[in-house]
Tab-separated table of C-alpha atoms and ligand atoms in Angstrom:
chain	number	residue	atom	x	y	z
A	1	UNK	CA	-23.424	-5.611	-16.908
A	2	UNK	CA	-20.002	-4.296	-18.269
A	3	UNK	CA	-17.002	-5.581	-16.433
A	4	UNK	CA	-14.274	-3.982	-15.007
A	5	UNK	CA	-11.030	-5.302	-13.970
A	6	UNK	CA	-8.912	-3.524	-11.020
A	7	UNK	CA	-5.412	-4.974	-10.357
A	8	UNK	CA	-4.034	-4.093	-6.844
A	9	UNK	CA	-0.183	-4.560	-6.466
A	10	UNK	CA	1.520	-5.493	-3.204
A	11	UNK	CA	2.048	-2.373	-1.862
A	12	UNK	CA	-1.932	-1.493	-2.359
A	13	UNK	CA	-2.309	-4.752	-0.404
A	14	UNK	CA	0.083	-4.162	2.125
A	15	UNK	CA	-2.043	-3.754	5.726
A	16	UNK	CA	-5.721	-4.407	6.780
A	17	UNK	CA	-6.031	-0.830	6.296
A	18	UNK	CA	-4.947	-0.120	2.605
A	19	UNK	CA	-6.908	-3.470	2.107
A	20	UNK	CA	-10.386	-1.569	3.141
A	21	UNK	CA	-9.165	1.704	0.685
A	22	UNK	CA	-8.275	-0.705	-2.193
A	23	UNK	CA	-11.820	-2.084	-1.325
A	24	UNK	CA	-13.988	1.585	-1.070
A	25	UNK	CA	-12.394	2.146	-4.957
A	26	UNK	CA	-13.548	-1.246	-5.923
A	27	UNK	CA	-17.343	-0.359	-4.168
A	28	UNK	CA	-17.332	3.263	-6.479
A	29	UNK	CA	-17.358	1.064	-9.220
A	30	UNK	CA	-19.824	-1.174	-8.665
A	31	UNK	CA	-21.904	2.001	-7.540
A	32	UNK	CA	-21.656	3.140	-10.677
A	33	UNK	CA	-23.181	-0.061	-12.271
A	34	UNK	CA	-20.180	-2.614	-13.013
A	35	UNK	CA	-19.129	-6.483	-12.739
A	36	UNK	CA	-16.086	-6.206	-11.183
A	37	UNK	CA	-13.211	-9.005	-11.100
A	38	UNK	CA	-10.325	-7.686	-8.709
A	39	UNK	CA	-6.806	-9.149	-9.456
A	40	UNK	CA	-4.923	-8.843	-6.004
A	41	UNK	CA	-1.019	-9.326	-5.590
A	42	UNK	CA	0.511	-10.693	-2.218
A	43	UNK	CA	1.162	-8.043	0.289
A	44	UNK	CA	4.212	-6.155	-0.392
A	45	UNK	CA	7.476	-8.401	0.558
A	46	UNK	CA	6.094	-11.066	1.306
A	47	UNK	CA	6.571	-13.047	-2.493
A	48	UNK	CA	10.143	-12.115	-1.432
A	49	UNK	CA	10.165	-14.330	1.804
A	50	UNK	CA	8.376	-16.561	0.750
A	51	UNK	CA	11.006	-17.225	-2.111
A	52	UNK	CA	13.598	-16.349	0.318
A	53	UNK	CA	12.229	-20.112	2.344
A	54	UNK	CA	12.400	-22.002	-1.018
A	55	UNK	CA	15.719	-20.975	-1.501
A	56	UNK	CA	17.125	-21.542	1.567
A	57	UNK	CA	15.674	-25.130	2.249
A	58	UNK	CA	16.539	-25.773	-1.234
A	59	UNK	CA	19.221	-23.960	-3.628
A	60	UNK	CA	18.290	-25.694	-6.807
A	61	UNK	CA	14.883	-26.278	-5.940
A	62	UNK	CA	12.030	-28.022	-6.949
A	63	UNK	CA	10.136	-25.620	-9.015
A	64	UNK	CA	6.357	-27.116	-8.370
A	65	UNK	CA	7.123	-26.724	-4.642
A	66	UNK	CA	8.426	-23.649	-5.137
A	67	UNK	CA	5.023	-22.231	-6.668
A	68	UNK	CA	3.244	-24.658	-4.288
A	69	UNK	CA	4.968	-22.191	-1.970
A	70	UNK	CA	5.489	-18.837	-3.295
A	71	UNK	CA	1.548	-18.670	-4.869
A	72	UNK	CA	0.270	-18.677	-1.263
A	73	UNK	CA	0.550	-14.835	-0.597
A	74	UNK	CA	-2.209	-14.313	-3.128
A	75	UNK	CA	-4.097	-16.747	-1.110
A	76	UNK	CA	-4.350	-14.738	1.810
A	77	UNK	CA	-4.743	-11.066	-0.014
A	78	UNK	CA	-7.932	-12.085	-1.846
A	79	UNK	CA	-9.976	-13.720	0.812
A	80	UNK	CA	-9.504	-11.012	2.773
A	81	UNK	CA	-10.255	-8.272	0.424
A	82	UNK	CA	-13.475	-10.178	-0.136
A	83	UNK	CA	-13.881	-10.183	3.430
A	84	UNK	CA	-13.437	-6.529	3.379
A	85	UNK	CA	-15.830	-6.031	0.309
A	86	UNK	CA	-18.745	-7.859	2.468
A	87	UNK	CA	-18.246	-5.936	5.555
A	88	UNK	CA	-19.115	-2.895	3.220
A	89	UNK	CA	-22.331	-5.243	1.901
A	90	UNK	CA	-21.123	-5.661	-1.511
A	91	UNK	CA	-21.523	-9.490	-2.377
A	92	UNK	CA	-18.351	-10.552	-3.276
A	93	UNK	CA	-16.207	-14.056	-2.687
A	94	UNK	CA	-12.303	-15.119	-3.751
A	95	UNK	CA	-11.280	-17.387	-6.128
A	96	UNK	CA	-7.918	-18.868	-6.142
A	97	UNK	CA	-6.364	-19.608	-9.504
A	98	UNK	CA	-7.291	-23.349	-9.621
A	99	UNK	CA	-10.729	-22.686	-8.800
A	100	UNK	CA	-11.626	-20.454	-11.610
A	101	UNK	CA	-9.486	-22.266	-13.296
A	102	UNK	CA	-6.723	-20.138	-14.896
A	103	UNK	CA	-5.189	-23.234	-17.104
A	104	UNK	CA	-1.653	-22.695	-17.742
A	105	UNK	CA	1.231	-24.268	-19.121
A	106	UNK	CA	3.484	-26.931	-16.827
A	107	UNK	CA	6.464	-24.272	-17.057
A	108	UNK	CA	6.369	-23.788	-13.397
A	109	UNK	CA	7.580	-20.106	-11.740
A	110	UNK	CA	7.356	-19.039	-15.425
A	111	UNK	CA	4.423	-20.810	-16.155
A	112	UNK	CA	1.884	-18.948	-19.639
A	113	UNK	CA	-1.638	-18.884	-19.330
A	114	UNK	CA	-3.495	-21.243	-21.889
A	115	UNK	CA	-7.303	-20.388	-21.132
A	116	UNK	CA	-9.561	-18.491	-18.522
A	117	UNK	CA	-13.016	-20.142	-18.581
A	118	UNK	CA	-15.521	-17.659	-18.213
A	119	UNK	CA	-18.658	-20.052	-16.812
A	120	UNK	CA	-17.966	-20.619	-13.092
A	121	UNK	CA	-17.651	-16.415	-12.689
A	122	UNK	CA	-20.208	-15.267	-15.018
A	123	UNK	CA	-22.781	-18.015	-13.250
A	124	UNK	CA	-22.088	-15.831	-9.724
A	125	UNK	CA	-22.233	-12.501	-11.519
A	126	UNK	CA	-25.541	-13.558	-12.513
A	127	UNK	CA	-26.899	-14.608	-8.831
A	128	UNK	CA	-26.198	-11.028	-7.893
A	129	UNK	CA	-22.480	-11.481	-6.763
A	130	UNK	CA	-21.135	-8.067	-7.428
A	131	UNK	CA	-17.146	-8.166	-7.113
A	132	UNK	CA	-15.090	-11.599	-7.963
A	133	UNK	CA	-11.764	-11.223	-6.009
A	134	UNK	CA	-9.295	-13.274	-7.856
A	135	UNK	CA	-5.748	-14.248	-6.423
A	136	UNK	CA	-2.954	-12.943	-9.616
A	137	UNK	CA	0.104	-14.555	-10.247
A	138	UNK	CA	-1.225	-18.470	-9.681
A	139	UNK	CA	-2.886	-21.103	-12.013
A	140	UNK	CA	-2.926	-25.119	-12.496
A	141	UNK	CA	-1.415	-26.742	-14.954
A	142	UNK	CA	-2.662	-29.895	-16.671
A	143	UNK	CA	-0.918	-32.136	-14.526
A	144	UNK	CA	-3.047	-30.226	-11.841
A	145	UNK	CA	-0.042	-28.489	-9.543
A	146	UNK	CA	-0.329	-24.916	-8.697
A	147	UNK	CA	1.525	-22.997	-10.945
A	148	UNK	CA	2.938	-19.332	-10.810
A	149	UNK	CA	3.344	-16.870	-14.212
A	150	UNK	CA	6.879	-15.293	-13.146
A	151	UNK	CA	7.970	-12.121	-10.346
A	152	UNK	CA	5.371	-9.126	-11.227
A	153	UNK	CA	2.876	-12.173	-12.708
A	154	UNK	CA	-0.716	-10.507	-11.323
A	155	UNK	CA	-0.310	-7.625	-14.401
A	156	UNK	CA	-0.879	-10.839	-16.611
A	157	UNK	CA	-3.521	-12.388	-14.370
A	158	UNK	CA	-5.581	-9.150	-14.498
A	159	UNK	CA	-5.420	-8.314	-18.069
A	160	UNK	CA	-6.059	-12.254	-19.101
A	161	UNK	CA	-8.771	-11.497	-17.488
A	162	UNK	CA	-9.613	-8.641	-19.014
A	163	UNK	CA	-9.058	-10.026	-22.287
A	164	UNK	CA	-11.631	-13.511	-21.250
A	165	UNK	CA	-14.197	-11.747	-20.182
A	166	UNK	CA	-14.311	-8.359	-22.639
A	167	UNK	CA	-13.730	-6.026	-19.782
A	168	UNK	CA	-14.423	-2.147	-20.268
A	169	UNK	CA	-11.005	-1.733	-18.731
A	170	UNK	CA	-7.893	-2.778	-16.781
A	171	UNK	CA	-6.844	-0.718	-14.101
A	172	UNK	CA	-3.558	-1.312	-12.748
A	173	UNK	CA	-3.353	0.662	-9.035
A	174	UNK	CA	0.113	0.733	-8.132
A	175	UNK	CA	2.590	2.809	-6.001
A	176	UNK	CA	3.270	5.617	-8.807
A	177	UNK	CA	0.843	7.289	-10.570
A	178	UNK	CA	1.241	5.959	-13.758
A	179	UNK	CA	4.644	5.130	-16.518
A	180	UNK	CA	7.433	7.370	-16.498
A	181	UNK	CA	10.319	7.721	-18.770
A	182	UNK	CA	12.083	5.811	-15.931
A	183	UNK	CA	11.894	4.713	-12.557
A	184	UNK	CA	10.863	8.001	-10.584
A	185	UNK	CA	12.951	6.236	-7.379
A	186	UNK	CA	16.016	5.944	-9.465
A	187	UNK	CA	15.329	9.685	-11.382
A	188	UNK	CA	14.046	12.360	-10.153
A	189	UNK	CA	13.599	13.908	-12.974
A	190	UNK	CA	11.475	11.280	-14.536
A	191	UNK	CA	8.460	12.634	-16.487
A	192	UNK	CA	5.090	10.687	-16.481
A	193	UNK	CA	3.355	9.973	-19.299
A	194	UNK	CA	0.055	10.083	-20.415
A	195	UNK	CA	-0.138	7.598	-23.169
A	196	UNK	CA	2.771	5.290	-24.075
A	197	UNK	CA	3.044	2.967	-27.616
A	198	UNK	CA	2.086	-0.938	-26.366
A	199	UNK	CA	5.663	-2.004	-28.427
A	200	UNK	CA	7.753	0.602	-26.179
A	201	UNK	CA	5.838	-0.436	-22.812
A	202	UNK	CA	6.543	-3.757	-24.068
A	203	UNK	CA	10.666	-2.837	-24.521
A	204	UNK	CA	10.786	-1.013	-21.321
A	205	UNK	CA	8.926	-4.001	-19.251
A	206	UNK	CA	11.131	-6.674	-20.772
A	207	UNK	CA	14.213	-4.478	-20.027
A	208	UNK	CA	13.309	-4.536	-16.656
A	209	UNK	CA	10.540	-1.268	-15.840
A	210	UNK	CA	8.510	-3.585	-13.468
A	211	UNK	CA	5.694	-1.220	-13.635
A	212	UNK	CA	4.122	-3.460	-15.865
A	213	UNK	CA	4.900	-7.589	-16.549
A	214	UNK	CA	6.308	-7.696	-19.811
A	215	UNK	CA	3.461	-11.026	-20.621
A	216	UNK	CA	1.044	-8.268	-19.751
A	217	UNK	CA	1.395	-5.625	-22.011
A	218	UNK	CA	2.156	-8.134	-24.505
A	219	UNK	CA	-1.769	-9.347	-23.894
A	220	UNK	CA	-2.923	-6.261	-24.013
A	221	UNK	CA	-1.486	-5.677	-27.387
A	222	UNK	CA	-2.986	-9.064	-28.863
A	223	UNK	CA	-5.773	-8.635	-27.570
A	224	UNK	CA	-6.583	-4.676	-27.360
A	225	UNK	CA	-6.995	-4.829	-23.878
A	226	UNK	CA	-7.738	-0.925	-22.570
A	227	UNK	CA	-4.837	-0.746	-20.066
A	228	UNK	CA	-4.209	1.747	-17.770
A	229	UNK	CA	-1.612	2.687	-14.528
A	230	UNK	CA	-2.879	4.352	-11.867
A	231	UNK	CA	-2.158	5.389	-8.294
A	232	UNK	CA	-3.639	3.751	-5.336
A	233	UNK	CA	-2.759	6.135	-3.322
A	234	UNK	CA	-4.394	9.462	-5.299
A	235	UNK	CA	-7.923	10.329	-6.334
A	236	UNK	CA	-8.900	9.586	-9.506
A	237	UNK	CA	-10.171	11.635	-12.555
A	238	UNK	CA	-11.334	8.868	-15.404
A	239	UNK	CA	-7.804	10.454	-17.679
A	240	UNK	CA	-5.371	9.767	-14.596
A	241	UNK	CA	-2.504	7.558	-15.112
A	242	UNK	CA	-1.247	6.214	-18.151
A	243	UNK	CA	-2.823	4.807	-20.783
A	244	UNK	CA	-0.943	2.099	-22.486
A	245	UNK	CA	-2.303	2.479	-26.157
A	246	UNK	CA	-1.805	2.215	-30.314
A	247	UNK	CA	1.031	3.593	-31.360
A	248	UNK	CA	-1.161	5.860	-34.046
A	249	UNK	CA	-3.125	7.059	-30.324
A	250	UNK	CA	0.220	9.292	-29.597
A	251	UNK	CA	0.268	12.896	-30.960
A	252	UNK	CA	3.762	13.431	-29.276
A	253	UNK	CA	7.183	11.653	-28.869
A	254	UNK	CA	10.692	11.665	-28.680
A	255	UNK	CA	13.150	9.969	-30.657
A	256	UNK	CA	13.884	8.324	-26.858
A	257	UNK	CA	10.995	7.616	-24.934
A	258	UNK	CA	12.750	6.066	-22.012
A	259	UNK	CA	15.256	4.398	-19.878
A	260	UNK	CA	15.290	1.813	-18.271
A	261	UNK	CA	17.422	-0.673	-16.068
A	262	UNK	CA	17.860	-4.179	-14.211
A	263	UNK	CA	19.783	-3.937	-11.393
A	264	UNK	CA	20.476	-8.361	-10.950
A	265	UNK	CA	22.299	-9.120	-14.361
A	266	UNK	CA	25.312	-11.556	-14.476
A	267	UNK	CA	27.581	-11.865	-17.312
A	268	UNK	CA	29.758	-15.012	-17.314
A	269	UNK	CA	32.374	-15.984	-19.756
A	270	UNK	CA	33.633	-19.514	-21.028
A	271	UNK	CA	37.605	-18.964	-21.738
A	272	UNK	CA	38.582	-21.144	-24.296
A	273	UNK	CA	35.906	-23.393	-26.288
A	274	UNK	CA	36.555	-24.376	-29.111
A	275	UNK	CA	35.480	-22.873	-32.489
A	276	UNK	CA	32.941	-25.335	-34.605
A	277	UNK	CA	29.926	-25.812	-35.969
A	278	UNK	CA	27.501	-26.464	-33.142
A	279	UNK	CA	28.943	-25.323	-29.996
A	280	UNK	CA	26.831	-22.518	-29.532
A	281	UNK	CA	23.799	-25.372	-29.417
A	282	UNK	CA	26.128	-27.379	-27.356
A	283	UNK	CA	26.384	-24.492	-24.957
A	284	UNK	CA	22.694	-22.918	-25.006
A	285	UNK	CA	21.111	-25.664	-24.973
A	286	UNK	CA	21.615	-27.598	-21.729
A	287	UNK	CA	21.431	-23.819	-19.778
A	288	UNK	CA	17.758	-23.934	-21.628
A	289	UNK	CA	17.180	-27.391	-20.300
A	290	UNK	CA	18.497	-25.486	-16.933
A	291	UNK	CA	15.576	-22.682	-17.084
A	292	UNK	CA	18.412	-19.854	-17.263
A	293	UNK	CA	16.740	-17.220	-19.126
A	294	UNK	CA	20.282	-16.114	-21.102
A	295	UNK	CA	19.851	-12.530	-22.543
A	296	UNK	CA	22.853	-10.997	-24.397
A	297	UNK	CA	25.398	-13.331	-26.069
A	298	UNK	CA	28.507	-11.946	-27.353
A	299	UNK	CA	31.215	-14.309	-29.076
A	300	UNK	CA	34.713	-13.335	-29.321
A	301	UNK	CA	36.906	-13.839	-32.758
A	302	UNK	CA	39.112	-16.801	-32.637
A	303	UNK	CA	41.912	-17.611	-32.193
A	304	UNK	CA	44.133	-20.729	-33.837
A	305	UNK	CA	40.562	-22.373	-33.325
A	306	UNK	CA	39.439	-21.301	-29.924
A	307	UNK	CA	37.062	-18.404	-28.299
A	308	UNK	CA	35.477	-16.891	-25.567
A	309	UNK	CA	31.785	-17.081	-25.256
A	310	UNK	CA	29.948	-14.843	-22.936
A	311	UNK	CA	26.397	-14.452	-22.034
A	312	UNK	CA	24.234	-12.580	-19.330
A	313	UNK	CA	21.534	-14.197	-17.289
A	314	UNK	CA	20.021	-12.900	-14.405
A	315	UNK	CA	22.099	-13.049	-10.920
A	316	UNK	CA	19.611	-15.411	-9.366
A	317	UNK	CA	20.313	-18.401	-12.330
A	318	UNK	CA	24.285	-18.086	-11.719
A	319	UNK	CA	24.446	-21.503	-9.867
A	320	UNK	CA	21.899	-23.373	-12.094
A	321	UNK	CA	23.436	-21.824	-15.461
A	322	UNK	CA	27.571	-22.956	-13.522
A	323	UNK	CA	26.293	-26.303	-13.254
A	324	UNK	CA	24.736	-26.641	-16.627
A	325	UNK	CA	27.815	-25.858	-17.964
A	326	UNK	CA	30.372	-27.797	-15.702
A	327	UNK	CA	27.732	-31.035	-16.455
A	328	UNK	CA	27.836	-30.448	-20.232
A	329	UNK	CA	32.062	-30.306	-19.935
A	330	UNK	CA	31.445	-33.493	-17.484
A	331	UNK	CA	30.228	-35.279	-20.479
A	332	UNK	CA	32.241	-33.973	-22.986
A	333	UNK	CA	29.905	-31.936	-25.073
A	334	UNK	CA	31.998	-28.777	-24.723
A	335	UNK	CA	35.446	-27.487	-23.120
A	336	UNK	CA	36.517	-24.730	-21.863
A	337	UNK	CA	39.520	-23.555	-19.685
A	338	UNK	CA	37.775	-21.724	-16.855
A	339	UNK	CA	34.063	-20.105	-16.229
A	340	UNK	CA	34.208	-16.310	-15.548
A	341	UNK	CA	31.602	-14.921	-13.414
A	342	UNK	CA	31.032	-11.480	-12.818
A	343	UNK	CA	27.654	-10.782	-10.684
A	344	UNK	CA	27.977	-7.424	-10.066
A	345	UNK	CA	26.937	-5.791	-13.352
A	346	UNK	CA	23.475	-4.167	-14.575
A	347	UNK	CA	21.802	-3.240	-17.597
A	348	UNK	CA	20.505	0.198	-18.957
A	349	UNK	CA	18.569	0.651	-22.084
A	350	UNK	CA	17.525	3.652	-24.011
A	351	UNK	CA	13.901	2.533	-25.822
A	352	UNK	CA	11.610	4.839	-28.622
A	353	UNK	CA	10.043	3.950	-31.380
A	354	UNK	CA	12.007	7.279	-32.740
A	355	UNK	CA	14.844	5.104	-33.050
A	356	UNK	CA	13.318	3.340	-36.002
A	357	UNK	CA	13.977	6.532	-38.234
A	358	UNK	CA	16.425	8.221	-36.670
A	359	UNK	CA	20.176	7.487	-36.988
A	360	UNK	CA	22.675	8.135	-33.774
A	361	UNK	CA	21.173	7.152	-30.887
A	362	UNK	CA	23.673	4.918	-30.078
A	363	UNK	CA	26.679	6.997	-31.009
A	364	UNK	CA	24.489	9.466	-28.326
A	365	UNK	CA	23.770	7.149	-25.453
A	366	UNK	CA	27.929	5.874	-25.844
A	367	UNK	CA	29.363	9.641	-25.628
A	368	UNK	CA	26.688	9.753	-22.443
A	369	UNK	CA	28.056	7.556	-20.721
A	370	UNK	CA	31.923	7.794	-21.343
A	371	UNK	CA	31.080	11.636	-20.121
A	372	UNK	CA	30.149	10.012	-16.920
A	373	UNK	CA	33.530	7.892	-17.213
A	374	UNK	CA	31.180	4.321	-16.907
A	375	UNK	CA	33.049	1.610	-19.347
A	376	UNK	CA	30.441	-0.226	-21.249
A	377	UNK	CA	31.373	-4.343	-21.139
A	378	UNK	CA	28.668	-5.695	-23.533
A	379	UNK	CA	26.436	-4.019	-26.198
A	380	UNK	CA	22.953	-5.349	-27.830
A	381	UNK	CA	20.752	-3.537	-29.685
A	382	UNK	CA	17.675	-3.926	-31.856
A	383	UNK	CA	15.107	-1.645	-33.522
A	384	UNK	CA	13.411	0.101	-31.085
A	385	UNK	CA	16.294	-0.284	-28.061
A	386	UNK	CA	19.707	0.225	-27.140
A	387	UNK	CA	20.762	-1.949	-24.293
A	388	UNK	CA	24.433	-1.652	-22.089
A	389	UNK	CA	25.915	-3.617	-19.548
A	390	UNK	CA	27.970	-1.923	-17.052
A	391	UNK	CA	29.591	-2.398	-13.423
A	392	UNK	CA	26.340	-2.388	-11.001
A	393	UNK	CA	27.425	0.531	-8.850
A	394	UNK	CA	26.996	3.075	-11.671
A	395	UNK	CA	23.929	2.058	-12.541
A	396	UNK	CA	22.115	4.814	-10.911
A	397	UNK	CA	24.272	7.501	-12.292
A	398	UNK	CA	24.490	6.171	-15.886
A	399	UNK	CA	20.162	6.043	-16.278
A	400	UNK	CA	20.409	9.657	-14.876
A	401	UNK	CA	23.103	10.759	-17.391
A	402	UNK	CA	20.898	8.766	-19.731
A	403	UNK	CA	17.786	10.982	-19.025
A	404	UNK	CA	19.498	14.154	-19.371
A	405	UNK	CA	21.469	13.097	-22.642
A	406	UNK	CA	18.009	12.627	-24.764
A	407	UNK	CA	16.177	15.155	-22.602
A	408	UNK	CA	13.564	13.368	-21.466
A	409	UNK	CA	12.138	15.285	-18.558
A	410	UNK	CA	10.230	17.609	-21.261
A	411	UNK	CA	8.361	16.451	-24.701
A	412	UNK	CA	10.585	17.957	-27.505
B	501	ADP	P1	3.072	-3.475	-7.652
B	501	ADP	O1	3.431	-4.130	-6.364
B	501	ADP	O2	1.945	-2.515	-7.533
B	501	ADP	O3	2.883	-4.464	-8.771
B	501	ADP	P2	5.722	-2.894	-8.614
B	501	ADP	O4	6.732	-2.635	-7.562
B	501	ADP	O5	5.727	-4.227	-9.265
B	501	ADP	O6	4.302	-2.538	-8.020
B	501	ADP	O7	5.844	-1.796	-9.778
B	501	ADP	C1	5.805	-0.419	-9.452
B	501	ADP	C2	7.220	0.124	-9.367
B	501	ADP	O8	7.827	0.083	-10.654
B	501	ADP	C3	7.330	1.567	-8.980
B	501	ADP	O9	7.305	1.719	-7.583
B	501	ADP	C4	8.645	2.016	-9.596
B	501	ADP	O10	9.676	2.026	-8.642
B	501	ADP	C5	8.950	0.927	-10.603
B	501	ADP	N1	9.225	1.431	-11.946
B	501	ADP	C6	10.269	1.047	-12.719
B	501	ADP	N2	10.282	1.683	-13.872
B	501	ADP	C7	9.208	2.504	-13.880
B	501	ADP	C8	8.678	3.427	-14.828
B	501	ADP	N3	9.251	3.624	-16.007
B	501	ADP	N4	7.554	4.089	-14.496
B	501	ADP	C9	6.961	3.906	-13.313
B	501	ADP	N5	7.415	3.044	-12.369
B	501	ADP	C10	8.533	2.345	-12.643
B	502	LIG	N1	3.352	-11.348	-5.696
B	502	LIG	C1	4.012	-11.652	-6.952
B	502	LIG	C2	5.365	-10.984	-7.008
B	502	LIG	O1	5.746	-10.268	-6.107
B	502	LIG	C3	3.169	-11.314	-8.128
B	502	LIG	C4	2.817	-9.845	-8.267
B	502	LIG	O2	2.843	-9.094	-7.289
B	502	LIG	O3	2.484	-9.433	-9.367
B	502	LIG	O4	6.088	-11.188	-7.945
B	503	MG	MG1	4.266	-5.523	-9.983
């Protein structure tokens, strides 16, 4: 039988009764002849309390019992969409990570999937079990603890999936109906698209679009996984959504393709280290040891020996990336007059694949934004992206400015 994979998202998830819609898609399918393994996420918010409990029993917590924790939402969503799947007499049973097992990597709450054996699945499919509902976002690791694949982690579960067991497809039902050029909440001018490039879904989900998981569409690319966005809450025609494709798939583009923003960015600043061989190791590496995913890096000139360093991270690694750094001047492996933190700052991007050939997008995207009077604090920028960060409360109005400046509500 072919296989299909179906990924629900939290808000898909959300009550008893969207459970039993999710459900009557899932039964079309089968109808129509397929194996189908369902990826479900928790139901919408409650990853957030549950993470909201680690945190506030433990600041600096324990990240196995944090995933021991925050994986149980999935728990609950997939035994009782199988539930749901039986009451409409389609055979069907859950599977929580461990028990398939997803094998992953011991980096727990960011953990990367290793291998998906295929066996204990495949041996149902072929007693006449039609649907395997899987829980996303968990696995074990080979110490054998649960462990979680990062916020927005189910994308990855469902297309690993896809990938192990050659599915057809991998839906994606979400709350939109498909990728826009940016958030439709934040825009409303944003225009959906019917195809987007793998490397500039890639950009945009790593720059914070949390449509997809940025591990996701990476998979999908290695692996030429058919992925697609789609609404749960619309009909749907077998061209609906987005397809996330080959760049040599799109007829159409613009220099830009899209914008896009993350709100929880932190930018802190060591005054005064000193300037020598080695400090930037000295510095980096303990708030690596620390898990604190640092993103831009900017290093002032020197003076009479001395400089400022600054980096971003995101808000919620401020305290574990503070005491990485006051540890490391504990010991003496660095100095530095004072730690700077500003938490109230955001990131906006431009991304295209345009950009690769065409000269002045960033002389564009600057003039944009000093139009709107927003004053730019740190720049990065590679081939396919231009990336800002700016005080948090004009985030909204700079990715609007941002649309309008390339034009992105139409295809030019
Ligand atoms: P799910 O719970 O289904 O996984 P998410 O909340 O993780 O859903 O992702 C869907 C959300 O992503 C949308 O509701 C939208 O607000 C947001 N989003 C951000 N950028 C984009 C974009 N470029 N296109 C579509 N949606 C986007
Ligand atoms: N429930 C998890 C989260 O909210 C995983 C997911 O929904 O993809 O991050
Ligand atoms: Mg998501």
């Amino acid at each position: 039988m072919p296989v299909l994979v179906m990924k629900f998202g939290g808000t898909s998830v959300a009550t008893l009764d969207r459970i039993k819609r999710a459900a009557k898609r899932v039964g079309v399918e089968v109808a129509k002849g397929y194996d189908v393994i369902v990826i479900v996420s928790a139901m919408s918010g409650k990853t957030n309390e549950l993470v909201g409990w680690v945190t506030e029993t433990s600041p600096l917590f324990d990240a196995r019992e944090y995933d021991a924790v925050v994986s149980s939402g999935e728990n609950v969503t997939a035994g009782l969409m199988a539930l749901t799947l039986q009451e409409m007499d389609v055979p069907a049973r859950s599977w929580q990570g461990w028990q398939v097992p997803l094998k992953t990597t011991s980096a727990h709450s960011a953990a990367r999937i290793e291998e998906i054996p295929t066996g204990n699945i495949n041996a149902k499919f072929s007693e006449g079990m039609k649907v395997a509902v899987v829980a996303g976002f968990q696995g074990i690791s080979p110490e054998g603890r649960i462990t979680t694949l990062g916020r927005g982690g189910s994308d990855t579960t469902a297309v690993a999936f896809a990938a192990a067991f050659g599915a057809e497809r991998c839906d994606i039902y979400t709350d939109v109906d498909g990728v826009y050029t940016t958030d439709p909440r934040i825009c409303g001018k944003a225009r959906k698209m019917d195809k987007i490039a793998f490397e500039e879904m890639l950009e945009l989900a790593s720059l914070g679009a949390k449509v997809l998981q940025t591990r996701s569409v990476e998979l999908a690319m290695r692996y030429g996984v058919r992925l697609r966005v789609v609404s749960s809450f619309e009909e749907q025609s077998d061209n609906a959504g987005t397809l996330v494709c080959a760049e040599e798939d799109i007829m159409e583009s613009n220099v830009v393709s899209g914008v896009a923003f993350s709100r929880d960015e932190a930018k802190m600043t060591l005054i005064s280290v000193a300037d020598r061989p080695g400090i930037a190791a000295a510095i980096f590496g303990p708030l690596s040891e620390a898990g604190v995913n640092v993103d831009m890096i900017v290093q002032n000139i020197s003076e009479e020996g001395r400089t400022d360093m600054t980096f971003s991270c995101p808000t919620d690694q401020v305290l574990r990336a503070e005491k990485a750094m006051n540890d490391a001047k504990g010991r003496g492996d660095i100095n530095f007059h004072e730690l700077v933190v500003d938490d109230a700052v955001a990131k906006v991007s431009v991304v295209g694949i345009g950009m690769r050939s065409h000269a002045g997008v960033a002389a564009q995207m600057f003039k944009a934004l000093q139009d709107e009077g927003i004053n730019i604090k740190v720049i990065t920028t590679s081939e396919i992206k231009i990336s800002v960060l700016i005080d948090r409360k004009y985030m909204e109005l700079a990715v609007q400015a941002l649309h309008d400046a390339f034009g992105l509500e139409k295809v030019t």
